[in-house]
Coordinates of C-alpha atoms and ligand atoms in Angstrom, one line a residue:
M215 CA 0.0 0.0 -0.1
S216 CA 1.4 3.4 -0.9
A217 CA 1.9 6.1 1.7
K218 CA -0.6 8.7 1.9
P219 CA 0.3 12.1 0.3
K220 CA 1.6 14.6 2.9
V221 CA 0.0 18.1 3.7
F222 CA 1.1 21.0 5.8
V223 CA -1.5 22.7 7.9
T224 CA -0.1 25.9 9.2
R225 CA -2.5 26.2 12.4
I226 CA -4.7 24.2 14.3
I227 CA -8.2 24.9 12.6
P228 CA -11.5 23.8 13.9
A229 CA -11.7 20.1 14.4
K230 CA -14.5 19.6 11.8
G231 CA -12.0 20.6 9.1
L232 CA -8.9 19.2 10.6
Q233 CA -10.4 15.7 11.0
M234 CA -11.5 15.8 7.4
V235 CA -7.9 16.4 6.5
Q236 CA -6.2 13.9 8.9
E237 CA -8.7 11.3 7.7
A238 CA -7.6 11.8 4.1
W239 CA -3.9 12.7 4.3
D240 CA -0.8 12.5 6.4
V241 CA -0.9 15.9 8.2
D242 CA 2.1 17.7 9.3
L243 CA 0.3 20.2 11.8
W244 CA 1.9 23.5 13.0
T245 CA 0.6 23.5 16.6
D246 CA 1.9 26.9 17.8
D247 CA -0.5 29.8 18.6
L248 CA 1.7 32.0 16.3
P249 CA 2.2 31.4 12.7
P250 CA 5.4 29.6 11.4
S251 CA 8.2 31.9 10.5
R252 CA 8.9 32.3 6.9
D253 CA 12.2 29.9 7.1
I254 CA 10.0 27.1 8.9
M255 CA 7.3 27.6 6.3
L256 CA 9.8 27.1 3.5
Q257 CA 11.2 24.1 5.2
R258 CA 8.1 22.3 6.2
V259 CA 6.5 22.7 2.6
R260 CA 9.2 20.5 1.2
G261 CA 7.7 17.5 -0.3
V262 CA 4.1 18.2 0.5
A263 CA 1.1 17.6 -1.9
G264 CA -1.0 20.2 -0.3
L265 CA -0.9 23.3 1.9
L266 CA -3.6 24.6 3.9
C267 CA -2.7 28.2 5.3
L268 CA -4.0 31.1 7.0
L269 CA -4.2 34.9 6.0
T270 CA -1.1 35.2 8.4
D271 CA 1.0 33.2 6.0
R272 CA 2.6 34.7 2.9
V273 CA 2.5 32.4 -0.1
D274 CA 4.8 33.6 -3.0
G275 CA 6.6 32.2 -6.0
E276 CA 9.2 31.1 -3.4
L277 CA 7.0 28.6 -1.9
P278 CA 6.2 26.3 -4.7
V279 CA 9.9 26.3 -5.5
A280 CA 10.6 25.2 -1.9
A281 CA 7.8 22.8 -1.9
G282 CA 8.9 21.1 -5.1
P283 CA 6.9 19.9 -8.3
Q284 CA 4.5 17.5 -6.4
L285 CA 2.7 20.6 -4.7
K286 CA -0.9 20.3 -6.2
V287 CA -2.9 22.7 -4.1
V288 CA -2.8 25.9 -1.8
S289 CA -5.8 26.3 0.4
N290 CA -6.4 29.6 2.1
H291 CA -8.5 29.6 5.5
A292 CA -10.1 32.8 4.5
V293 CA -12.2 34.4 1.8
G294 CA -9.5 37.3 1.2
F295 CA -6.4 36.0 -0.3
D296 CA -4.0 39.1 -0.4
N297 CA -1.5 37.1 1.4
I298 CA -1.1 34.9 -1.6
V299 CA 0.6 36.0 -4.9
V300 CA -2.0 34.1 -7.0
P301 CA -0.3 34.6 -10.4
D302 CA 2.9 33.0 -8.9
C303 CA 0.7 29.9 -8.3
T304 CA -1.1 30.1 -11.4
A305 CA 2.1 30.1 -13.4
R306 CA 3.1 26.8 -11.9
G307 CA -0.5 25.3 -12.5
I308 CA -1.4 25.2 -8.7
P309 CA -5.0 25.9 -8.0
V310 CA -5.8 28.2 -4.9
G311 CA -8.9 27.8 -2.9
N312 CA -10.5 30.2 -0.5
T313 CA -13.8 30.2 1.6
P314 CA -16.4 32.5 0.1
G315 CA -20.2 32.9 1.1
I316 CA -20.2 31.0 4.2
L317 CA -18.7 34.1 6.3
T318 CA -20.7 36.6 4.5
D319 CA -23.4 36.9 7.3
A320 CA -21.1 36.6 10.4
T321 CA -18.9 39.5 8.8
A322 CA -21.8 41.6 7.9
D323 CA -23.3 41.1 11.5
F324 CA -20.0 42.1 12.9
A325 CA -19.6 45.2 10.8
F326 CA -23.0 46.3 11.7
A327 CA -22.2 45.7 15.4
L328 CA -19.0 47.8 15.1
L329 CA -21.0 50.7 13.3
M330 CA -23.6 50.7 16.1
A331 CA -21.1 50.6 18.7
A332 CA -19.0 53.5 17.3
A333 CA -22.0 55.6 16.4
R334 CA -23.5 55.0 19.8
R335 CA -20.0 55.0 21.7
V336 CA -20.6 51.7 23.5
V337 CA -17.0 50.9 24.1
E338 CA -16.2 54.4 25.3
A339 CA -19.3 54.2 27.6
D340 CA -18.2 50.9 29.2
R341 CA -14.7 52.5 29.8
Y342 CA -16.6 55.5 31.3
V343 CA -18.4 53.2 33.7
R344 CA -15.3 51.0 34.7
T345 CA -13.0 54.2 35.3
G346 CA -15.6 55.7 37.9
Q347 CA -16.6 58.5 35.7
W348 CA -20.4 57.7 36.0
K349 CA -21.4 60.2 38.5
T350 CA -25.2 60.5 37.6
W351 CA -27.5 60.5 34.6
G352 CA -26.6 63.3 32.3
P353 CA -28.6 65.1 29.4
S354 CA -25.4 65.5 27.4
V355 CA -23.2 62.6 28.5
L356 CA -21.8 60.4 25.6
L357 CA -24.2 61.6 22.8
G358 CA -24.1 59.6 19.7
S359 CA -25.5 59.4 16.0
D360 CA -29.1 58.4 15.0
F361 CA -29.5 55.6 12.5
V362 CA -33.1 56.2 11.0
G363 CA -32.6 58.4 7.8
A364 CA -28.7 58.4 7.9
T365 CA -26.8 57.5 5.0
L366 CA -24.5 54.5 4.9
G367 CA -21.8 54.4 2.3
I368 CA -20.6 51.0 1.4
V369 CA -17.2 50.6 -0.3
G370 CA -17.2 47.3 -2.2
Y371 CA -20.5 45.8 -3.1
G372 CA -19.8 42.2 -3.2
R373 CA -21.3 39.6 -1.0
I374 CA -20.5 41.1 2.2
G375 CA -21.1 44.7 1.1
Q376 CA -24.8 43.7 -0.1
A377 CA -25.4 41.7 3.2
M378 CA -24.3 44.9 5.2
A379 CA -26.8 46.9 2.9
R380 CA -29.8 44.4 3.8
R381 CA -29.0 45.0 7.7
A382 CA -28.8 48.8 7.2
L383 CA -32.1 48.9 5.1
G384 CA -33.9 47.1 8.1
F385 CA -32.6 50.0 10.4
D386 CA -34.3 52.5 7.9
L387 CA -31.0 53.8 6.6
R388 CA -30.5 55.2 3.0
V389 CA -27.8 53.0 1.4
I390 CA -25.3 54.1 -1.3
Y391 CA -22.4 52.2 -2.5
Y392 CA -19.2 52.7 -4.5
D393 CA -17.9 49.7 -6.4
P394 CA -16.5 50.2 -10.1
T395 CA -17.2 46.6 -11.0
A396 CA -20.8 46.3 -9.5
I397 CA -23.5 46.1 -12.1
P398 CA -26.5 47.8 -10.5
E399 CA -29.7 45.5 -9.8
P400 CA -32.9 47.4 -11.0
N401 CA -34.9 46.8 -7.9
D402 CA -31.9 47.3 -5.5
P403 CA -32.8 50.1 -3.1
A404 CA -29.2 50.8 -2.7
Q405 CA -27.8 53.3 -5.1
K406 CA -24.5 53.1 -6.9
V407 CA -22.6 56.4 -6.7
S408 CA -19.0 57.8 -7.2
L409 CA -16.4 57.6 -4.5
E410 CA -16.6 61.3 -4.0
T411 CA -20.3 61.3 -3.6
L412 CA -20.1 58.5 -1.2
L413 CA -17.3 60.3 0.9
S414 CA -19.4 63.5 1.0
E415 CA -23.0 62.3 1.5
S416 CA -22.4 59.4 4.0
D417 CA -22.9 59.5 7.7
F418 CA -21.5 56.0 8.2
I419 CA -19.0 54.4 5.8
S420 CA -18.2 50.7 5.8
L421 CA -15.5 49.0 3.9
H422 CA -16.0 45.7 2.1
T423 CA -13.6 45.8 -0.8
P424 CA -10.6 43.4 -1.2
L425 CA -7.2 44.7 -0.9
S426 CA -5.4 45.4 -4.0
P427 CA -3.1 48.2 -5.4
A428 CA -6.2 50.3 -6.4
T429 CA -7.6 50.0 -2.8
R430 CA -4.5 50.5 -0.8
H431 CA -4.9 53.7 1.3
L432 CA -8.1 54.4 -0.7
M433 CA -9.2 56.3 2.6
D434 CA -6.2 58.7 2.8
A435 CA -6.2 62.3 4.1
R436 CA -7.8 63.5 0.9
A437 CA -10.7 61.1 1.4
F438 CA -11.1 62.0 5.1
A439 CA -11.1 65.8 4.0
Q440 CA -14.4 65.1 1.9
M441 CA -16.1 63.1 4.6
K442 CA -18.8 64.7 6.9
Q443 CA -17.8 65.8 10.3
N444 CA -20.1 63.3 11.9
A445 CA -18.8 60.4 9.7
V446 CA -18.3 56.9 11.3
L447 CA -15.9 54.6 9.4
V448 CA -15.8 50.9 9.9
N449 CA -13.3 48.5 8.4
T450 CA -13.9 44.8 8.4
A451 CA -11.9 44.2 5.1
R452 CA -8.3 44.7 5.2
G453 CA -6.2 47.1 7.2
P454 CA -4.0 48.8 4.5
I455 CA -7.2 50.1 2.7
I456 CA -6.9 52.9 5.4
D457 CA -4.0 55.1 5.7
Q458 CA -3.9 54.9 9.4
M459 CA -1.8 58.0 10.1
A460 CA -4.6 60.0 8.2
L461 CA -7.3 58.2 10.2
Y462 CA -5.4 59.1 13.3
D463 CA -5.3 62.8 12.3
A464 CA -9.1 62.7 11.2
L465 CA -10.0 61.2 14.6
K466 CA -7.8 63.5 16.6
T467 CA -8.8 66.6 15.1
G468 CA -12.5 65.8 15.0
R469 CA -12.6 65.8 11.2
I470 CA -14.7 62.7 11.5
F471 CA -16.7 61.5 14.5
A472 CA -15.5 57.9 15.2
A473 CA -14.1 54.7 13.7
A474 CA -14.1 51.0 14.4
L475 CA -11.5 48.7 13.1
D476 CA -11.5 44.9 12.9
V477 CA -8.4 45.0 10.6
T478 CA -5.3 47.0 11.0
D479 CA -1.9 47.6 9.4
P480 CA 0.0 45.8 10.5
E481 CA -1.8 43.1 12.5
P482 CA -1.3 42.8 15.3
L483 CA -1.3 46.6 16.0
P484 CA 1.8 47.5 17.9
M485 CA 1.2 48.6 21.7
D486 CA 2.8 51.7 21.1
S487 CA 0.5 52.7 18.2
P488 CA -0.8 56.3 18.6
L489 CA -4.3 54.9 17.4
L490 CA -4.6 53.2 20.8
E491 CA -4.8 56.7 22.5
L492 CA -8.0 57.6 20.7
E493 CA -11.2 57.5 22.7
N494 CA -13.3 57.7 19.5
L495 CA -11.9 54.6 18.1
I496 CA -12.8 50.9 18.5
I497 CA -10.2 48.3 17.7
V498 CA -10.8 44.7 17.9
P499 CA -8.4 41.8 16.7
H500 CA -9.7 40.6 13.2
I501 CA -12.7 38.6 14.4
A502 CA -15.5 39.6 12.1
S503 CA -16.1 36.1 10.9
A504 CA -15.5 34.5 14.3
S505 CA -18.6 32.8 15.1
Q506 CA -18.5 29.1 16.2
S507 CA -20.4 27.9 13.3
T508 CA -18.9 30.1 10.7
R509 CA -15.3 29.1 11.7
D510 CA -16.4 25.4 11.5
K511 CA -17.7 25.9 7.9
M512 CA -14.6 27.7 6.9
A513 CA -12.4 25.1 8.3
M514 CA -14.5 22.3 6.3
M515 CA -14.5 24.5 3.1
A516 CA -10.7 24.9 3.5
A517 CA -10.3 21.2 4.1
A518 CA -12.5 20.3 1.0
N519 CA -10.5 22.5 -1.2
L520 CA -7.3 20.8 0.0
I521 CA -8.5 17.2 -0.2
A522 CA -9.9 17.9 -3.8
G523 CA -6.6 19.5 -4.9
V524 CA -4.4 16.6 -3.5
Q525 CA -6.8 14.1 -5.4
G526 CA -6.3 16.2 -8.6
Q527 CA -10.0 17.1 -8.6
R528 CA -11.3 20.8 -9.3
L529 CA -11.4 22.9 -6.0
P530 CA -15.0 23.5 -4.8
N531 CA -13.9 27.2 -4.4
C532 CA -11.0 28.1 -6.6
I533 CA -9.5 31.6 -7.0
N534 CA -7.6 30.9 -10.3
P535 CA -9.6 28.5 -12.3
Q536 CA -7.5 29.3 -15.3
V537 CA -5.2 26.7 -14.1
Y538 CA -7.8 24.2 -15.4
D539 CA -7.8 25.6 -19.0
R540 CA -4.2 24.4 -19.6
Ligands
GLV793 C1 -11.0 37.3 6.8 O1 -10.5 38.2 6.9 C2 -11.1 36.6 5.5 O2 -10.7 36.9 4.5 O3 -11.6 35.3 5.6

């Protein structure tokens, strides 16, 4: 009987997915809480047929070379794939998988939770109580913004952006979106607008676009200058879409009202970052998709991509299907 193909899994993923992979292949599992270093990655992929990696692992052209010609698949345990240089994998005929769809609702729920928390100052109010500042009920204490009738601007109108719009419509918000590639649906109450219109008309802005050269620092000093003074900015997409120094200035000077970041640049945010001094900023550690069942589904989808790839079958969710046209 021939030995099972070997795969490298770069972190302990939820058991439902890990078991699928362990039952199928010979798994080399990285069990540390922190990601493997670059050197360790390059060593551990040597001779593997498949790699199941996380968004904290960089996969570029060097990696398939270090792995060897038997590498058949890279499966990312995330929907975003800016950690992977996809053309480098495509050039070698290696399919790359991701986990779209299943985390849409969890991510949109969390983006909406952050929006409400920032607009109504929930985290700041909790700190106010815990630091003994609550002396009495006050008519002007911790005032925030109303939702009904306000305008939400969504940047990136894919699956998650549209799920955010559905939530916002339930709260009687007007929804506009900026997405150069989205084709407007005739009955969609959300309206497609230019970036300039979105920046100048939105009371709330939520980012749902992938990170690319076109979206890196899309929210820069110029963008903040166009926003309303009561604007609340939420980012559950990728940290580098915001120029964080420009965000710092905008929040510090009151150019905008508040922000909430699930993602930062870099991650984790260094403890000496000036952003941590700001009362009107919420920062959480990249957990928008972190519900139990969503993470189970992500692990199972990443496992299914890995297993199919090692078997030489088409990945259920493939980012670079061009590899199959060869
Ligand atoms: C999380 O950020 C993901 O891309 O799945």
